mmCIF file of C-alpha atoms and ligand atoms in Angstrom:
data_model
loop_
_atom_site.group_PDB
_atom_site.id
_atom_site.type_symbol
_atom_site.label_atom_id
_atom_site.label_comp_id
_atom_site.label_asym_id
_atom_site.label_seq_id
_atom_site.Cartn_x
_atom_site.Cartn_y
_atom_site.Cartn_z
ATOM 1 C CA UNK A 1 5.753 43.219 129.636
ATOM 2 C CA UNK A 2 9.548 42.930 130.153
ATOM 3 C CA UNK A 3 9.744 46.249 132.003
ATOM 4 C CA UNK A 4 10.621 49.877 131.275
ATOM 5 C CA UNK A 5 13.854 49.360 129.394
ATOM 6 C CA UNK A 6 14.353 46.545 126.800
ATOM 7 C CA UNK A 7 16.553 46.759 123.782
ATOM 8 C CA UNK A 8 14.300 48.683 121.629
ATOM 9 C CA UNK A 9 15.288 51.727 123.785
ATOM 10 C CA UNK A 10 19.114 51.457 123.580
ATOM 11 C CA UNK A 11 20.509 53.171 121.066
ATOM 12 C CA UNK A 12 22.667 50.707 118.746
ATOM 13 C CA UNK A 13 26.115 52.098 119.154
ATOM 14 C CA UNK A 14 26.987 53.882 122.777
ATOM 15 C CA UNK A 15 28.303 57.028 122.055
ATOM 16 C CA UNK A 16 29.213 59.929 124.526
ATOM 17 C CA UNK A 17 28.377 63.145 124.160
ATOM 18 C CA UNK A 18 30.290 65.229 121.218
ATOM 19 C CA UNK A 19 30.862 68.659 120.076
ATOM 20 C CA UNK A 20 28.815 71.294 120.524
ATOM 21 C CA UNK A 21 25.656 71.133 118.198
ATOM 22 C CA UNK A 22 23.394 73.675 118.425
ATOM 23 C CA UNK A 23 20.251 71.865 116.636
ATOM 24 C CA UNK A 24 17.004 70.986 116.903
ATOM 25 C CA UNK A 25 16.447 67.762 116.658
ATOM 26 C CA UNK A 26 13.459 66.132 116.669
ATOM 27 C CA UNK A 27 12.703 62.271 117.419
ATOM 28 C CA UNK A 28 9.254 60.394 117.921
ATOM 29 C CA UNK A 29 8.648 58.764 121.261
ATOM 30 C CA UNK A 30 8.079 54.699 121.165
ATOM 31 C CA UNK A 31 4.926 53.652 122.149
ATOM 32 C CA UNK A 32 5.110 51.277 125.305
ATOM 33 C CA UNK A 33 3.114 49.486 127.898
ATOM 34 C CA UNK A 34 3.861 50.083 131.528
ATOM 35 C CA UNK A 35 0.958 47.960 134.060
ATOM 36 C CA UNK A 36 -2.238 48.687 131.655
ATOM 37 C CA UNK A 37 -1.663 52.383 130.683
ATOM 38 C CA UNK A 38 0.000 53.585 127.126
ATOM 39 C CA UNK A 39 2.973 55.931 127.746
ATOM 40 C CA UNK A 40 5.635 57.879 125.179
ATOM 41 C CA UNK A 41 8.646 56.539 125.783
ATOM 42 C CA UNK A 42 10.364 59.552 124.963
ATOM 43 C CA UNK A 43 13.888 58.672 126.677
ATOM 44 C CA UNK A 44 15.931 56.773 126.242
ATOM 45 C CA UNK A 45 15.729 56.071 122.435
ATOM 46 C CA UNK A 46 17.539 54.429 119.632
ATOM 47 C CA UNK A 47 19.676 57.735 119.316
ATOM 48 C CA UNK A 48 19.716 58.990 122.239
ATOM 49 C CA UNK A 49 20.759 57.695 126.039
ATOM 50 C CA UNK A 50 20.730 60.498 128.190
ATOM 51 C CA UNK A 51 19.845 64.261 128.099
ATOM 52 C CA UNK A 52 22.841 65.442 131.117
ATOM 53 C CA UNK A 53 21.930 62.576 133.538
ATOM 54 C CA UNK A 54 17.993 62.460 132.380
ATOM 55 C CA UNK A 55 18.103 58.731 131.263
ATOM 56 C CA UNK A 56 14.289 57.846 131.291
ATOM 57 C CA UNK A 57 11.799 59.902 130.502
ATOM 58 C CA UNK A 58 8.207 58.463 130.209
ATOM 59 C CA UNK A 59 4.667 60.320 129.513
ATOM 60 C CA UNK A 60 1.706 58.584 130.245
ATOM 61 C CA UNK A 61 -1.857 59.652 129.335
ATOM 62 C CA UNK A 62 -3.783 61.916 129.524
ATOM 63 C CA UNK A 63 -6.059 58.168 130.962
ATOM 64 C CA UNK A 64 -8.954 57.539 132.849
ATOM 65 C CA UNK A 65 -8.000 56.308 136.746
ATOM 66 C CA UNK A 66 -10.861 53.816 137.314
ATOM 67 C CA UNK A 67 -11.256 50.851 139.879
ATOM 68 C CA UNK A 68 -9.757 48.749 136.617
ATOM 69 C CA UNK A 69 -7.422 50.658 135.250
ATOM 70 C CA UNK A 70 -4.486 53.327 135.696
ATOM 71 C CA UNK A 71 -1.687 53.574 137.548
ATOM 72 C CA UNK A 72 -0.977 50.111 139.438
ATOM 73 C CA UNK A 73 2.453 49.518 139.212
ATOM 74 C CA UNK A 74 3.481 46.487 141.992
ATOM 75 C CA UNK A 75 6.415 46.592 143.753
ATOM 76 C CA UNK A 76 9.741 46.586 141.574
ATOM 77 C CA UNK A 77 13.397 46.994 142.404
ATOM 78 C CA UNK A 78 16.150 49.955 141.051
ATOM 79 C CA UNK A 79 19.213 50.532 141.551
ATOM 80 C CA UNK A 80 22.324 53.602 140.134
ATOM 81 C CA UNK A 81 19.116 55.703 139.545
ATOM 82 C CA UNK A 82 16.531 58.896 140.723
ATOM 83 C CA UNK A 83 13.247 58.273 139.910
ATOM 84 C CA UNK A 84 11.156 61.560 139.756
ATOM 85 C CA UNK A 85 7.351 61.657 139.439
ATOM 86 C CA UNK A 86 5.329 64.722 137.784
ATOM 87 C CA UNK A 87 1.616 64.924 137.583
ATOM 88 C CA UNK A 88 -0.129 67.541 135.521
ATOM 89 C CA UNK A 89 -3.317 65.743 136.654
ATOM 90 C CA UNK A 90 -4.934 62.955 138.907
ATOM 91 C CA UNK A 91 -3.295 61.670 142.138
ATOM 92 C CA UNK A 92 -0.720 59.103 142.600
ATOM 93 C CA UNK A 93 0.189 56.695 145.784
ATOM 94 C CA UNK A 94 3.995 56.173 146.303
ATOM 95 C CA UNK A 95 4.901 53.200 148.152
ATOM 96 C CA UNK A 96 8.719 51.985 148.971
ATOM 97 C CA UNK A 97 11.273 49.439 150.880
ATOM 98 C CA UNK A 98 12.314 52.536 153.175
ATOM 99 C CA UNK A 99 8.531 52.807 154.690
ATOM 100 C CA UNK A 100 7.570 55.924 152.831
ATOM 101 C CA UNK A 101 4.207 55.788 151.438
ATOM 102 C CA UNK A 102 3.503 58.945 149.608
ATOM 103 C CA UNK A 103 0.319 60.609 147.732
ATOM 104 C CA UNK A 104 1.412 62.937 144.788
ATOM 105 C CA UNK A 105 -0.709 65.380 143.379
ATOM 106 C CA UNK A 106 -0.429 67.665 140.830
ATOM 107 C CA UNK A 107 2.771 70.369 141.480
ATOM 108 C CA UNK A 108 4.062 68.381 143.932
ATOM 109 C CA UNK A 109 7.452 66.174 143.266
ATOM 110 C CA UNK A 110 8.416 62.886 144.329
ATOM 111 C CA UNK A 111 11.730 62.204 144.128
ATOM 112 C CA UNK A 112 13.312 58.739 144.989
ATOM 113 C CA UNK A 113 17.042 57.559 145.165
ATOM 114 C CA UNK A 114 17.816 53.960 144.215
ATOM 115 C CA UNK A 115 21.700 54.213 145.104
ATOM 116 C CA UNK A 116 22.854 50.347 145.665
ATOM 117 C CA UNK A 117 19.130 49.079 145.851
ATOM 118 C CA UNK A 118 15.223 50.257 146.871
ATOM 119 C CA UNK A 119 11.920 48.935 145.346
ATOM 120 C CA UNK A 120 8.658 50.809 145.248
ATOM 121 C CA UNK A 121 5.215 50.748 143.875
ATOM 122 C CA UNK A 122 2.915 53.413 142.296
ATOM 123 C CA UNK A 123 -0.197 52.752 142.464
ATOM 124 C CA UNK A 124 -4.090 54.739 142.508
ATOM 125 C CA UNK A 125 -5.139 56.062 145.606
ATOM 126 C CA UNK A 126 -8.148 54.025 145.363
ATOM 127 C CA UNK A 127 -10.564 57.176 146.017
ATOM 128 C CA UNK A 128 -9.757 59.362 143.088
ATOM 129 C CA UNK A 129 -11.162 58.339 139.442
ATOM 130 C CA UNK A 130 -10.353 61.209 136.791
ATOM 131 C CA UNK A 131 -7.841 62.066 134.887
ATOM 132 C CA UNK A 132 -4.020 61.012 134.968
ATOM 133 C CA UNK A 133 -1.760 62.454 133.057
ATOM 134 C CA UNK A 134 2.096 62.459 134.343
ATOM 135 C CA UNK A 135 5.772 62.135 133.616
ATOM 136 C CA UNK A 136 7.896 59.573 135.058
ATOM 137 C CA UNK A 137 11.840 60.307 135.137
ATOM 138 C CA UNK A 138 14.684 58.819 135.698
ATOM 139 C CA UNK A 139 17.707 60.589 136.454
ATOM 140 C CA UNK A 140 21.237 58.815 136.045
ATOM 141 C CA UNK A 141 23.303 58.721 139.627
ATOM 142 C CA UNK A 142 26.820 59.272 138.949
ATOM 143 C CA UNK A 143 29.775 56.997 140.441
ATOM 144 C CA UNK A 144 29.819 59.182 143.675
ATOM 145 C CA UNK A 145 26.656 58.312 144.499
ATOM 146 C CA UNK A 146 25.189 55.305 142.779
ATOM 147 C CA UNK A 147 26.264 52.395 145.472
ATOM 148 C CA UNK A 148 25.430 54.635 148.253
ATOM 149 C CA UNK A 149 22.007 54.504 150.413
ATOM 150 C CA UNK A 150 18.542 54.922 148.606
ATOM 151 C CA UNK A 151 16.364 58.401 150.054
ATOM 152 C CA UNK A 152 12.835 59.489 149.195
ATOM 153 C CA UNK A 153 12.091 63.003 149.348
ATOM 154 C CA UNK A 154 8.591 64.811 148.451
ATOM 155 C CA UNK A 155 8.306 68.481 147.513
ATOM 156 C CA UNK A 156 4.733 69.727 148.240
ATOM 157 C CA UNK A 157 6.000 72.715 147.027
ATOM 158 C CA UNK A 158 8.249 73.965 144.097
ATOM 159 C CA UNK A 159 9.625 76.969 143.139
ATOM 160 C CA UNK A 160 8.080 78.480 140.637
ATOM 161 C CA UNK A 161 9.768 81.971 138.428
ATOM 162 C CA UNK A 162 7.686 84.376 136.091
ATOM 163 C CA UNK A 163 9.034 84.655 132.499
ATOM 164 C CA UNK A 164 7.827 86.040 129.258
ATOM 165 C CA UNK A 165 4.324 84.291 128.573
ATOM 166 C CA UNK A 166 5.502 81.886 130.838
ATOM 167 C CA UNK A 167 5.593 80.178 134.207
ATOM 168 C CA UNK A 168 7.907 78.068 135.473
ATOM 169 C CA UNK A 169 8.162 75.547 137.849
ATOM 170 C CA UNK A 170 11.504 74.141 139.005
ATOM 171 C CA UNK A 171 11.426 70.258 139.617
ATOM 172 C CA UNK A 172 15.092 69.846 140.229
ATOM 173 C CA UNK A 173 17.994 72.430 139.813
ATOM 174 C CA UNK A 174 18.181 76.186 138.833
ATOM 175 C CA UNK A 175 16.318 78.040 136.042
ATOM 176 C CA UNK A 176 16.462 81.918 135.996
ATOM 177 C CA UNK A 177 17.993 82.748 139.239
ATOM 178 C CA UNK A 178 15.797 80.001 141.151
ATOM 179 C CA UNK A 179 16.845 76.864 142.593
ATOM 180 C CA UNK A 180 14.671 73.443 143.762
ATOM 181 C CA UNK A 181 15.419 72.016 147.299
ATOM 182 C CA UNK A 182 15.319 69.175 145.409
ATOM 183 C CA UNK A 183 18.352 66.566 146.157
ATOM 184 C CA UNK A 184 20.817 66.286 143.083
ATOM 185 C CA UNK A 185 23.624 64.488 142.293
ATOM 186 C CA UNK A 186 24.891 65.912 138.915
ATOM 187 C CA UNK A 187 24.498 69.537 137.540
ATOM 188 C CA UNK A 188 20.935 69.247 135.930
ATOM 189 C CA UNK A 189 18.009 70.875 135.577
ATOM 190 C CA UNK A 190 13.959 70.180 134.698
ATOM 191 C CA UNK A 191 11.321 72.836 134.605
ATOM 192 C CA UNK A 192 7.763 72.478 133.870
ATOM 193 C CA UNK A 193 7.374 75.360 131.519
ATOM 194 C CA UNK A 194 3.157 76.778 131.574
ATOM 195 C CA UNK A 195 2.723 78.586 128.440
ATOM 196 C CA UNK A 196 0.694 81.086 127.256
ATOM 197 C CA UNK A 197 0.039 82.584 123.562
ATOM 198 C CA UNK A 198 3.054 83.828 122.255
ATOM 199 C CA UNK A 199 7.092 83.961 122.372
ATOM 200 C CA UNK A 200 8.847 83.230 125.242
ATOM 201 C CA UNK A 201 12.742 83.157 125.733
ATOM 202 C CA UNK A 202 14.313 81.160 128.520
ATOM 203 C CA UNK A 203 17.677 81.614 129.677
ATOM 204 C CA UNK A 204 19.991 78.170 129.178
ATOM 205 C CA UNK A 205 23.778 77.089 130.507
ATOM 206 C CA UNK A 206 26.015 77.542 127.363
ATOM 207 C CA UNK A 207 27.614 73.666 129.084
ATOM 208 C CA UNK A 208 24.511 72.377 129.435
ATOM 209 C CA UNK A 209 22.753 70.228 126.775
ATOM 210 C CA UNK A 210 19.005 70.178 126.706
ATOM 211 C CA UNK A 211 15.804 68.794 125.291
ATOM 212 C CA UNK A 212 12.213 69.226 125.249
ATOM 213 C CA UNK A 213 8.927 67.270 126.182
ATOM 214 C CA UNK A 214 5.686 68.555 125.599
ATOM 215 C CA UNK A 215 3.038 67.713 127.550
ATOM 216 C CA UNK A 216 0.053 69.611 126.677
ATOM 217 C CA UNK A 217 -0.443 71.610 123.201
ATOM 218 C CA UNK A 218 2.633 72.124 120.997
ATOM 219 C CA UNK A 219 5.228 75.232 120.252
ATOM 220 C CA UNK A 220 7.783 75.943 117.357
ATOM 221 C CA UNK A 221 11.452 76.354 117.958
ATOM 222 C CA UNK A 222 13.742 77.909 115.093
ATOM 223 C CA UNK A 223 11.117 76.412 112.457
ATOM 224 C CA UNK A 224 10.343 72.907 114.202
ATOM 225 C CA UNK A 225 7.131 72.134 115.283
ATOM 226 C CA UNK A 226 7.443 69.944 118.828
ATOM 227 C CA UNK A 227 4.061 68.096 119.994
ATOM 228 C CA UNK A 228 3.266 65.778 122.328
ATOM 229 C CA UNK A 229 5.303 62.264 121.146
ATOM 230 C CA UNK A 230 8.334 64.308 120.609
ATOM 231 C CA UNK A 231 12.135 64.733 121.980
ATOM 232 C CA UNK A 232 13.346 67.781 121.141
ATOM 233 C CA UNK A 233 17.016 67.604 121.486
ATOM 234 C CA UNK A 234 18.213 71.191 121.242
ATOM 235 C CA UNK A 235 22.333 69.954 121.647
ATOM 236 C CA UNK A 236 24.440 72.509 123.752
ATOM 237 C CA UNK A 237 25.918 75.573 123.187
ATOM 238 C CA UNK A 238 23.082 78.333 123.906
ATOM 239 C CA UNK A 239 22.006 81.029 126.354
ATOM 240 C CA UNK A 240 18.453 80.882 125.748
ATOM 241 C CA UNK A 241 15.760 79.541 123.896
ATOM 242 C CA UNK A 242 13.014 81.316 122.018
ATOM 243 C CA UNK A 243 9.505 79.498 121.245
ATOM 244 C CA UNK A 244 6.542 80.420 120.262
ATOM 245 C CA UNK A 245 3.343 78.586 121.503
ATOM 246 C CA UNK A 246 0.019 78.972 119.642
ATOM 247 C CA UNK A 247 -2.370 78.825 123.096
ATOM 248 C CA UNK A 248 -1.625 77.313 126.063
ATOM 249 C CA UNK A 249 1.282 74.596 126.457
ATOM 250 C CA UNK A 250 3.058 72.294 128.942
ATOM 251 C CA UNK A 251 6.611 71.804 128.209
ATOM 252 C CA UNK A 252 8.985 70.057 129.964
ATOM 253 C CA UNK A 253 12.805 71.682 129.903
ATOM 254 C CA UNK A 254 15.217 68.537 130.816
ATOM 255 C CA UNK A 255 18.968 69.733 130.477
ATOM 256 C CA UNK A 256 22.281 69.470 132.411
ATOM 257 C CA UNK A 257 26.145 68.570 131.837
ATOM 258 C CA UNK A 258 27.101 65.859 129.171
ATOM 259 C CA UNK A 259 26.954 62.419 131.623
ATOM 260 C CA UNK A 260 30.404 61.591 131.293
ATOM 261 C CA UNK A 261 30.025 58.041 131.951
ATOM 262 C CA UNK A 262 28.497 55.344 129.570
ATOM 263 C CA UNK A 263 25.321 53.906 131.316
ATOM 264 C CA UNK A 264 23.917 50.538 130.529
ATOM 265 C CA UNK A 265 20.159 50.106 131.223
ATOM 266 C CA UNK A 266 18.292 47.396 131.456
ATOM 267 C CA UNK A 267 14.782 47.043 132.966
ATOM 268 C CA UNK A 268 14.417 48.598 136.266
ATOM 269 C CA UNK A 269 18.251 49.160 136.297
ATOM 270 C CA UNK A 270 21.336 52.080 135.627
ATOM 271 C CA UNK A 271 24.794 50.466 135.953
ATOM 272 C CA UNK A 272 27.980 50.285 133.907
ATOM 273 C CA UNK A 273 28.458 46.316 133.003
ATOM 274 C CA UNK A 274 26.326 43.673 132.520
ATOM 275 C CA UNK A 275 27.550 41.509 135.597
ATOM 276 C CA UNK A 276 26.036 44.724 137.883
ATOM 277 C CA UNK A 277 22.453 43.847 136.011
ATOM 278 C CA UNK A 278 23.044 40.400 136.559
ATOM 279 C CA UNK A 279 23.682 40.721 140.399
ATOM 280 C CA UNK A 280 20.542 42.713 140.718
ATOM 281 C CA UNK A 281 18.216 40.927 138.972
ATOM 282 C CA UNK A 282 19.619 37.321 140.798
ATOM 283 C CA UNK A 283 18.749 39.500 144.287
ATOM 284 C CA UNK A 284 15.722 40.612 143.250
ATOM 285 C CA UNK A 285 15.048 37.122 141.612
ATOM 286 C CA UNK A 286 15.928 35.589 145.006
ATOM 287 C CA UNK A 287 13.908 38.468 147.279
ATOM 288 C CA UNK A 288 17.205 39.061 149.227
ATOM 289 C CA UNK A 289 17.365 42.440 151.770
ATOM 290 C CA UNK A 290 19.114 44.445 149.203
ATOM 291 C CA UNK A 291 15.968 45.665 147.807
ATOM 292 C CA UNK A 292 13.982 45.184 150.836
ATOM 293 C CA UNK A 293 10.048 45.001 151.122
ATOM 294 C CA UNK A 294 7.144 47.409 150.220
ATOM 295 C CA UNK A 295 3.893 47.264 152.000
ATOM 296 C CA UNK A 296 1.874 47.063 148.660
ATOM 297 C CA UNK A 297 -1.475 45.147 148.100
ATOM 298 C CA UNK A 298 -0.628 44.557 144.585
ATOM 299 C CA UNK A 299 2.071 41.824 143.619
ATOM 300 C CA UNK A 300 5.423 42.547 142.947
ATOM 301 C CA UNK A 301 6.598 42.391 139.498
ATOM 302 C CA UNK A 302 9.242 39.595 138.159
ATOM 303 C CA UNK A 303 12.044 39.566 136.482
ATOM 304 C CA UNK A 304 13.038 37.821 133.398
ATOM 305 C CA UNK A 305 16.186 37.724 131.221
ATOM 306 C CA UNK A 306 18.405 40.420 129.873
ATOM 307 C CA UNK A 307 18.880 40.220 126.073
ATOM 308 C CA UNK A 308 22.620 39.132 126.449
ATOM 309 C CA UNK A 309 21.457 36.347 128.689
ATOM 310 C CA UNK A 310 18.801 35.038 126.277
ATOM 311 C CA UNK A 311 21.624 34.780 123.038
ATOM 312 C CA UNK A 312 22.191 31.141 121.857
ATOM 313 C CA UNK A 313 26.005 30.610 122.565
HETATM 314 MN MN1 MN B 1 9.789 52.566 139.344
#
């Protein structure tokens, strides 16, 4: 495995946001391997970078947590990024370079900031075997922010608001008249929407542009049917949404303003230009302090070479 982002993930031209366009549109997650355990890849894509500053977005199981496999991700470097971790079930051990070591359960939010450099580790708490099913984010830090110092905050508790055949719990930013404590950058937003039979209607920021993730059961949206293994971009340019879900559904609302600047990913890395990749995988390559140490039993994970790198001249 050559880590999260590789170039079947980058869209082929880099485009900024345009217009408004007030669509659905759905596209398939890509299948991908992350440690042993099979996630939708449902961000970024080949048409799609970011969703406001959302720039990762990957769903992994539902999967059995056993003494073999699950979650065991060793200790990896990031950088110009958030990572956020959602579990709709099973528990989680964070680990990172700062000291923090971290179990997440279900409701609760871990939230990480890379800034200039931190590595971490996920990994299973050794005690629970179940179920795991989760999200795992990454949120795009903008210039202000993105060489400054990495952070880890968790949020045992979210905010949660009542809506039509709906409950919602804020991860990160405001929905309906609620805000997260949750530390952000940029003006975004994600929501994990619990749905029960029927419509619901959720108010949306006209400037925002949004998208959907389900995790759990499926709803329609002016005539599209959105299921797990789906990004439903809905574009920008609404006040609310209207869907209808047939029994109970997870849905994950990601949305914010249009990134304005043109990220480059590359494995474990947001940056602008290659040469910023380059620098951070030579430090991570050569172990230097920039990325620090996590006290992890598993072993961290390597490097290799970035497409442009691997090009016959
Ligand atoms: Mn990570």
């Amino acid at each position: 495995m050559s880590g999260p982002v590789d170039a079947r993930d980058m869209p082929a031209r880099e485009e900024l946001a345009t217009a408004e366009v007030r669509v659905v549109d759905v596209s398939e997650s890509r299948l991908a391997e992350v440690g042993s355990v099979e996630v939708r890849r449902a961000l970024p894509n080949r048409r799609r970078r970011t969703v406001g500053a959302w720039c990762f977005c990957d769903h992994f199981g539902p999967t059995r947590q056993t003494h073999e496999h699950g979650i065991d991700i060793g200790p990896h470097p990031h950088m110009g990024l958030q990572t956020v971790t959602w579990l709709l079930a099973g528990e989680v051990v964070h680990r990172d370079s700062l000291g923090s070591e971290q179990i997440i359960r279900p409701g609760q939010l871990n939230l990480m900031t890379a800034g200039h450099g931190v590595a971490h580790s996920e990994e299973g708490t050794g005690r629970y075997h179940g179920t795991v099913h989760g999200l795992q984010l990454w949120v795009a830090q903008p210039s202000a922010t993105r060489q400054g110092p990495a952070a880890f905050e968790h949020h045992g508790e979210l905010e949660k608001v009542d809506l039509e055949n709906c409950e919602a719990t804020i991860l990160v930013g405001e929905l309906a008249g609620s805000i997260s404590g949750a530390r952000r950058d940029t003006d975004h937003i994600g929501a994990d929407l619990s749905l029960r039979q029927g419509h619901t209607t959720i108010p949306l920021v006209r400037v925002f542009e949004y998208a959907l993730v389900v995790t759990e059961g499926g709803v329609t949206t002016e005539g599209k049917d959105v299921r797990p293994g789906h990004l439903a971009h809905l574009g920008t340019g609404r006040d609310e949404l209207t869907m209808r879900s047939d029994g109970g559904s997870r849905v994950l609302l990601l949305g914010g303003t249009p990134f304005p600047e043109r990220v480059l990913m590359w494995w474990n890395f947001v940056a602008r230009t290659r040469d910023e990749i380059d620098a951070a995988r030579e430090d991570w390559a050569d172990d230097s302090d920039r990325f620090g140490h996590v006290a992890s039993p598993l072993p961290r994970i390597e490097v290799d070479s970035p497409w442009w790198a691997l090009k016959s001249p």
